[in-house]
Short mmCIF file of C-alpha atoms in Angstrom, two decimals:
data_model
loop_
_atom_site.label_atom_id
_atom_site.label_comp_id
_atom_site.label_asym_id
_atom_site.label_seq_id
_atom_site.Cartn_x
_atom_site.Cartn_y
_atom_site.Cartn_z
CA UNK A 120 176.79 83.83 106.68
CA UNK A 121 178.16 86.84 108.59
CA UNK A 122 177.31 88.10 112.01
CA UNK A 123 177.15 92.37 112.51
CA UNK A 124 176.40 93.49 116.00
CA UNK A 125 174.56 96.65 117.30
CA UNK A 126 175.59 98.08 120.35
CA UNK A 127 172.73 100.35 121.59
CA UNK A 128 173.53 103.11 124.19
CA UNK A 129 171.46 105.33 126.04
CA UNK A 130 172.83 109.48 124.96
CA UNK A 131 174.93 110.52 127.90
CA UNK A 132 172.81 113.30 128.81
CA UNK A 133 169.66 110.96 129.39
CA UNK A 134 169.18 109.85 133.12
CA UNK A 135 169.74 105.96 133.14
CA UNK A 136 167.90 104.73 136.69
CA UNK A 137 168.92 101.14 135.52
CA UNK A 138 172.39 101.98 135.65
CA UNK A 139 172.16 104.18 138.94
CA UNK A 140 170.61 101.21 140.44
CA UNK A 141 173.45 98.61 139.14
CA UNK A 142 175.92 100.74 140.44
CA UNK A 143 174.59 101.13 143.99
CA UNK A 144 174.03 97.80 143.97
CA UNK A 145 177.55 97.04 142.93
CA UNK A 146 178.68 99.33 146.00
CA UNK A 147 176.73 97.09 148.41
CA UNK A 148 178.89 94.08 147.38
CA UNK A 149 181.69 95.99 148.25
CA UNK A 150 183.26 97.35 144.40
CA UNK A 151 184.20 100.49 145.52
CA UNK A 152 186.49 101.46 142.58
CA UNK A 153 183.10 101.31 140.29
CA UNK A 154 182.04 105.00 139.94
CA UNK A 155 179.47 104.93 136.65
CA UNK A 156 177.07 102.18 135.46
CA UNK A 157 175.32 102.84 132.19
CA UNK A 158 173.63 99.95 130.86
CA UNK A 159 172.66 99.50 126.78
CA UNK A 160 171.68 96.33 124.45
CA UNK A 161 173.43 94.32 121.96
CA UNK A 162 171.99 92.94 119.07
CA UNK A 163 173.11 90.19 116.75
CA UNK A 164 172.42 90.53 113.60
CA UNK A 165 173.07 87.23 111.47
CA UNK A 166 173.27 88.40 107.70
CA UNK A 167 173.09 86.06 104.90
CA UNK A 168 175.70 86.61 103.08
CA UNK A 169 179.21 88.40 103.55
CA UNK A 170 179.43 91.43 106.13
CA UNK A 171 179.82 93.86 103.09
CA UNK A 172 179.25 97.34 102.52
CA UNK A 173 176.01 96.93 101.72
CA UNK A 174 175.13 94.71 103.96
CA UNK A 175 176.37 97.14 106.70
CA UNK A 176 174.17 99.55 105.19
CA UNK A 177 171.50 97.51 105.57
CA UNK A 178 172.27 97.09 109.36
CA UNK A 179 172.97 100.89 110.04
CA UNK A 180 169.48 101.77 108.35
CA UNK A 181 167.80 98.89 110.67
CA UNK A 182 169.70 100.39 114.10
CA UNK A 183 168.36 104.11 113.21
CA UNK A 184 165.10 103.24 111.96
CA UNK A 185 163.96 100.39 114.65
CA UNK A 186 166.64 99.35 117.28
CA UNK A 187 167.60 102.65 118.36
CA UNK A 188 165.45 105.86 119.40
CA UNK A 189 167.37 108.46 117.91
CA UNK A 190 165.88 110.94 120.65
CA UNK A 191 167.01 109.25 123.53
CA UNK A 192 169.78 107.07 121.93
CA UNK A 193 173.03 106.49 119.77
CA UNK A 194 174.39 103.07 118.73
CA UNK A 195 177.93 101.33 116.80
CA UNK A 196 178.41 98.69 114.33
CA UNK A 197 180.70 96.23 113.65
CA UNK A 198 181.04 93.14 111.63
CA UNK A 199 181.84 89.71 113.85
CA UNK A 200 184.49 86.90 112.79
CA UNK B 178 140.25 102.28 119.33
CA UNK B 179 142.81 100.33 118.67
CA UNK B 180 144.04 97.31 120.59
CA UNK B 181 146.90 96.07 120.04
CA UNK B 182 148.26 92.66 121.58
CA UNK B 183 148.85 94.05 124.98
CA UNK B 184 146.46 96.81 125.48
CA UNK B 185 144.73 97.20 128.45
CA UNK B 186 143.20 99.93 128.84
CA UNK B 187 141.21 99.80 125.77
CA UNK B 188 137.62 98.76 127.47
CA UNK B 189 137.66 101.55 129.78
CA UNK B 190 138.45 103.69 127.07
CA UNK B 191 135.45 102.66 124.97
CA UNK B 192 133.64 103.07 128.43
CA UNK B 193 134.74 106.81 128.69
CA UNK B 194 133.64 107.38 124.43
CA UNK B 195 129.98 105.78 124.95
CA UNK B 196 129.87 108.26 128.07
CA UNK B 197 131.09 110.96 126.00
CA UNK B 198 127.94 109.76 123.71
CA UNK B 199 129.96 108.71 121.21
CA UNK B 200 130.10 104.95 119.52
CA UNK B 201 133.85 103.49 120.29
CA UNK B 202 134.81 101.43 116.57
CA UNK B 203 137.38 98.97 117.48
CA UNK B 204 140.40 98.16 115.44
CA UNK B 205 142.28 95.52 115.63
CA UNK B 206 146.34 95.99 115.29
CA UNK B 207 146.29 94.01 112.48
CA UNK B 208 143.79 96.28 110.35
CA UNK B 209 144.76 98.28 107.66
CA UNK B 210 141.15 99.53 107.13
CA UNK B 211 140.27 102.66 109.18
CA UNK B 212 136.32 101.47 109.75
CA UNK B 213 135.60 105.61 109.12
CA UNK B 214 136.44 106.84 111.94
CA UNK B 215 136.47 110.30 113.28
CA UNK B 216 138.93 109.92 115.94
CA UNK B 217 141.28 107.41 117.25
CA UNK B 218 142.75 106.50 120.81
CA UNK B 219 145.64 104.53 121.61
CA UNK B 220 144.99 103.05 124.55
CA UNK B 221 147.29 102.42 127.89
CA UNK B 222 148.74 99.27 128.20
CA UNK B 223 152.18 97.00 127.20
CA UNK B 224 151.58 96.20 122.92
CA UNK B 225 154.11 93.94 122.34
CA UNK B 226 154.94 93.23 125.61
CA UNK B 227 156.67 96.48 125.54
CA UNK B 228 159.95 94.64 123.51
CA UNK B 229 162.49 96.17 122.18
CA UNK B 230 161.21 100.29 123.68
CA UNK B 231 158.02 100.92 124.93
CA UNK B 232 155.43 101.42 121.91
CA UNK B 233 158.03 100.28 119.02
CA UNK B 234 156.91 97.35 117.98
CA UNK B 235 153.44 98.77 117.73
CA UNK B 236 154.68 101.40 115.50
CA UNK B 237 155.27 99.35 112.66
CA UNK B 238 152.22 97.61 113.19
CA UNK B 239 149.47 97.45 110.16
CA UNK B 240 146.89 99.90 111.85
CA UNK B 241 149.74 102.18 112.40
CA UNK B 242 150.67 102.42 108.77
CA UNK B 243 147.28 103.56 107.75
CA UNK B 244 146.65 105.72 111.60
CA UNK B 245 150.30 107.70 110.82
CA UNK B 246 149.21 109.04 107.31
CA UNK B 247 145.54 109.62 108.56
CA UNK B 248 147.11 111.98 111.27
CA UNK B 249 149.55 113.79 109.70
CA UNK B 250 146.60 114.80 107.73
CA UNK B 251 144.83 116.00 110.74
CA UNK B 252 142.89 112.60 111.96
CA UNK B 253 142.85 113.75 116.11
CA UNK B 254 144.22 111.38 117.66
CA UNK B 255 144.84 110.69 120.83
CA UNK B 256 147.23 108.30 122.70
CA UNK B 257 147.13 107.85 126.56
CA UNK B 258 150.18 106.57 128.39
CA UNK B 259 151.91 103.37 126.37
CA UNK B 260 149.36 105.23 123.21
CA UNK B 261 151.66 108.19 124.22
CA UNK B 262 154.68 106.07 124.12
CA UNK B 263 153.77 104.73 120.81
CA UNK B 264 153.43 108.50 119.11
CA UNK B 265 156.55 109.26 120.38
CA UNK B 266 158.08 106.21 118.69
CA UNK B 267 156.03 106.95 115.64
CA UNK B 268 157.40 110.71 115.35
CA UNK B 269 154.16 111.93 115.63
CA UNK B 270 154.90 113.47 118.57
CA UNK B 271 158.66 114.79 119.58
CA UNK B 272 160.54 113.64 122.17
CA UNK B 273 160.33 109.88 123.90
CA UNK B 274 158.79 108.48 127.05
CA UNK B 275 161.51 107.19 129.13
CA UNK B 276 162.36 105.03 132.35
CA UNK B 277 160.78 106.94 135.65
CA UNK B 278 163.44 108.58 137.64
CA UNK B 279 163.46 106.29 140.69
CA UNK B 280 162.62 102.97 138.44
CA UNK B 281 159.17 102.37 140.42
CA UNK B 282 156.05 101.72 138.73
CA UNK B 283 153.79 104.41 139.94
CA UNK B 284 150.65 104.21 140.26
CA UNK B 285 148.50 107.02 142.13
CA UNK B 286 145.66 109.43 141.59
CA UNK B 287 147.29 113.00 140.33
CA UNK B 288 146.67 116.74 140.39
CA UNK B 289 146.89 117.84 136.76
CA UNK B 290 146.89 121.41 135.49
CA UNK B 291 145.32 122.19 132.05
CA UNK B 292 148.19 123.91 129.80
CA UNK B 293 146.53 124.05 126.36
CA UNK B 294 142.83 123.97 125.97
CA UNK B 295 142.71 124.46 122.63
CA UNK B 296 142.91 121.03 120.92
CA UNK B 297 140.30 118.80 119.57
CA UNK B 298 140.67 116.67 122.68
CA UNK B 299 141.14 119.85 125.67
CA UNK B 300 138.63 121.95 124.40
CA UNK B 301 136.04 120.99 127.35
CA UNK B 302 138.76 122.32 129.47
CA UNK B 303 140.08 126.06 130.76
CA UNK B 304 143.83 126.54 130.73
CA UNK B 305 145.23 126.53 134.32
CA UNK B 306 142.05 124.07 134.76
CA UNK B 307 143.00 121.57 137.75
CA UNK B 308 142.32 117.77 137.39
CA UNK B 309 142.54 114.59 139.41
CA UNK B 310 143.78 111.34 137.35
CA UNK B 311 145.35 108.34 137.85
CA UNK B 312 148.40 108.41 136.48
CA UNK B 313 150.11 104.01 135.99
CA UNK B 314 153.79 103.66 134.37
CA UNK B 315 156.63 102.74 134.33
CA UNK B 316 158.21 104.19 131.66
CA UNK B 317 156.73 107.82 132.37
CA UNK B 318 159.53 109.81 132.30
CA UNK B 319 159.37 112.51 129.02
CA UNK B 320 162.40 113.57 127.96
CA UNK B 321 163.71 115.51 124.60
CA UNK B 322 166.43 117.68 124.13
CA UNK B 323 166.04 121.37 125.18
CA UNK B 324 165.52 123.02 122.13
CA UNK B 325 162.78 120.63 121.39
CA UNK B 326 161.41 121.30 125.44
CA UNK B 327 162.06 125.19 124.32
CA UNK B 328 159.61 125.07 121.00
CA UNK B 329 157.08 122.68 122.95
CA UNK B 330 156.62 125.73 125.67
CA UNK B 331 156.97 128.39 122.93
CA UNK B 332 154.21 126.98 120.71
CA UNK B 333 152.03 126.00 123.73
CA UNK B 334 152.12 122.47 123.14
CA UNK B 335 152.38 121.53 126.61
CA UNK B 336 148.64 120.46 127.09
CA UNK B 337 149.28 119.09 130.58
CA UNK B 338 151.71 119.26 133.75
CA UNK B 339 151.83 117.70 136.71
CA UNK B 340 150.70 120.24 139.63
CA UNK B 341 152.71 118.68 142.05
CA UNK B 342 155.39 117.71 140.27
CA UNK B 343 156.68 114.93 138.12
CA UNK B 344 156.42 112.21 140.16
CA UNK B 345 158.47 109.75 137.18
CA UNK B 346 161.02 112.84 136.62
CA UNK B 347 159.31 114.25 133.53
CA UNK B 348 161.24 116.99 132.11
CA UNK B 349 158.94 120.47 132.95
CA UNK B 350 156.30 118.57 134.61
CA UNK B 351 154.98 117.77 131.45
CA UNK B 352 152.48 115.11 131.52
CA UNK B 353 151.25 115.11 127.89
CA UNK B 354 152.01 117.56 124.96
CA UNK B 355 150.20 118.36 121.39
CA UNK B 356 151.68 117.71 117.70
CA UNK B 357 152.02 121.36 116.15
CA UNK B 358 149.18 120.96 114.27
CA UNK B 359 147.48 120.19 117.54
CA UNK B 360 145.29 117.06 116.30
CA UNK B 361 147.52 114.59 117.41
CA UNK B 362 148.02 114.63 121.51
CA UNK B 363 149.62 113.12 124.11
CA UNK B 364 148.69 112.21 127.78
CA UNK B 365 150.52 110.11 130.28
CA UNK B 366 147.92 109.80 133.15
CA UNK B 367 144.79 108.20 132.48
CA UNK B 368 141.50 109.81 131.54
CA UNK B 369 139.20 106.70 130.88
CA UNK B 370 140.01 105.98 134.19
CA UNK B 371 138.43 109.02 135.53
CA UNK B 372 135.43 109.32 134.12
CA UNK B 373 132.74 108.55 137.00
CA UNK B 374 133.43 109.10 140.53
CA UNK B 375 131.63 105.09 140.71
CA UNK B 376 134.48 104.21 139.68
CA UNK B 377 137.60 106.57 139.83
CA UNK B 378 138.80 109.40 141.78
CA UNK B 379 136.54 111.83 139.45
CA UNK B 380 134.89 112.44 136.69
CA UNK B 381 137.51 114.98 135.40
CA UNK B 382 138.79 112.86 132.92
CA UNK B 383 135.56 112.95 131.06
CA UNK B 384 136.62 116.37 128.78
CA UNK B 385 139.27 114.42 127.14
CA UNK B 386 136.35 112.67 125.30
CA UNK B 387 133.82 114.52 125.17
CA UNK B 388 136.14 117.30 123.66
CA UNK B 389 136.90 115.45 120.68
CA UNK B 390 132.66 114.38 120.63
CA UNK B 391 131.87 118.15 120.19
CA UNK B 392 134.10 118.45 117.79
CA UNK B 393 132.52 116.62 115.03
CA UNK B 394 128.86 116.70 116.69
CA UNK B 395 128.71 120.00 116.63
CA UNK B 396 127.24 120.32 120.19
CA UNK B 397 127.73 120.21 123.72
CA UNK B 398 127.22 116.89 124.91
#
């Protein structure tokens, strides 16, 4: 068994309120140094099998087709362990 | 009308079709079979508890796979806030329904203007027509790149805008837009809502459905 992980990201040009809202939050505790806060997913993808090419086919065409919006955004893979 | 687990809004919307003198059919998400219908709504609501994006879990849903085919082969349909959503994730509709600008879910009565009349579902409307409906989300905000935002105004396909402004930061004011071949439409505020001033803020939202009645009645209801 292999693990493959999805990191899902909003595209830099779309407004992310979530991550406006960590960050002024994170200036009321007093991190000052923290200028940007964009917040995304991960997903875990546990593959049965080895983490080969085709399997990370497999996982690319299941991040564009269902756990990414291509419209609104982007996402990387890469194999675990 | 399809409900899917999650749907809310899918009795009023059967409310506003039997008003519009029409008989609503309900489907079930899990239905491949299409009952005959003339028309479909996705209603507002969270399907799927909204996991994963907003409508797209219900995309892949059973209904869906027969619904997408039907429309791209000029079924009208029409899908009202998380319906809208689920379009959007469906590709039946460009663009995607995003978080609102300042993260609150809003939930207030709106002034709409009529952009495009001439659907299946506006056509009991006038273009620069004014409106009052309740608009609910929380993920209202429409967004799509600018060329896409440049074709939607070129080809008319804004149907709606908000009069006052976005008030979830929708890109142009819009507030619901039409596929290209114009069956297919999508409306963030909420007509079924706004169908009887017994029970909403007007009866403006009424032209949504009885639009779509004329159009395979054959008369003015």
């Amino acid at each position: 068994m292999s693990r493959v992980i999805v990191d899902v990201m909003l595209k830099p040009e779309i407004h992310d309120p979530q991550g406006d809202a960590v960050l002024s939050a994170s200036r009321r505790l007093g991190f000052g140094t923290i200028t940007s806060v964009r917040q995304g997913k991960i997903f875990e993808l546990e593959i049965d099998g080895p983490a080969d090419d085709a399997a990370l086919a497999a996982a690319r065409e299941l991040a564009a087709e269902l756990l990414a919006n291509p419209v609104i955004e982007e996402f990387t893979l890469r194999s675990a362990e | 009308m399809v409900t899917f687990p999650g749907s809310l809004d899918d009795t009023d919307a059967a409310r506003a079709v039997r008003y519009a003198g029409a008989e609503p059919v309900p489907l079930w998400h899990a239905d491949r079979d299409l009952r005959g219908i003339d028309a479909a709504i996705l209603p507002g609501g969270f399907s799927y508890g909204d996991y994963l994006r907003c409508g797209a879990i219900a995309r892949y849903s059973p209904v869906m796979s027969s619904l997408v085919p039907a429309a791209r082969k000029g079924l009208p349909v029409l899908g009202i806030c998380n319906g809208f959503q689920v379009l959007c994730e469906a590709h039946l509709l460009p663009g995607a329904l995003t978080r609102n600008a300042r993260l609150k879910f809003i939930h207030v009565d709106v002034r709409l203007t009529v952009a495009g009349a001439g659907t299946p579902w506006t056509r009991d409307y006038a273009t620069g027509q004014e409106l009052i409906i309740p608009v609910k989300n929380g993920e209202g905000a429409y967004v799509a790149d600018d060329a896409t935002l440049d074709a939607l105004e070129r080809d008319g396909a804004v149907i709606a805008r908000y009069a006052d402004g976005a008030p979830n930061g929708s890109a142009r004011d819009i507030a619901g837009i039409r596929n290209e071949a114009g069956n297919v439409v999508g409306l963030m505020p909420h007509p079924e809502h706004a169908i009887d001033p017994l029970t909403g803020p007007s009866a403006d939202g009424l032209g949504f459905f009885t639009s779509a009645v004329r159009e395979f009645a054959g008369a003015r209801v």
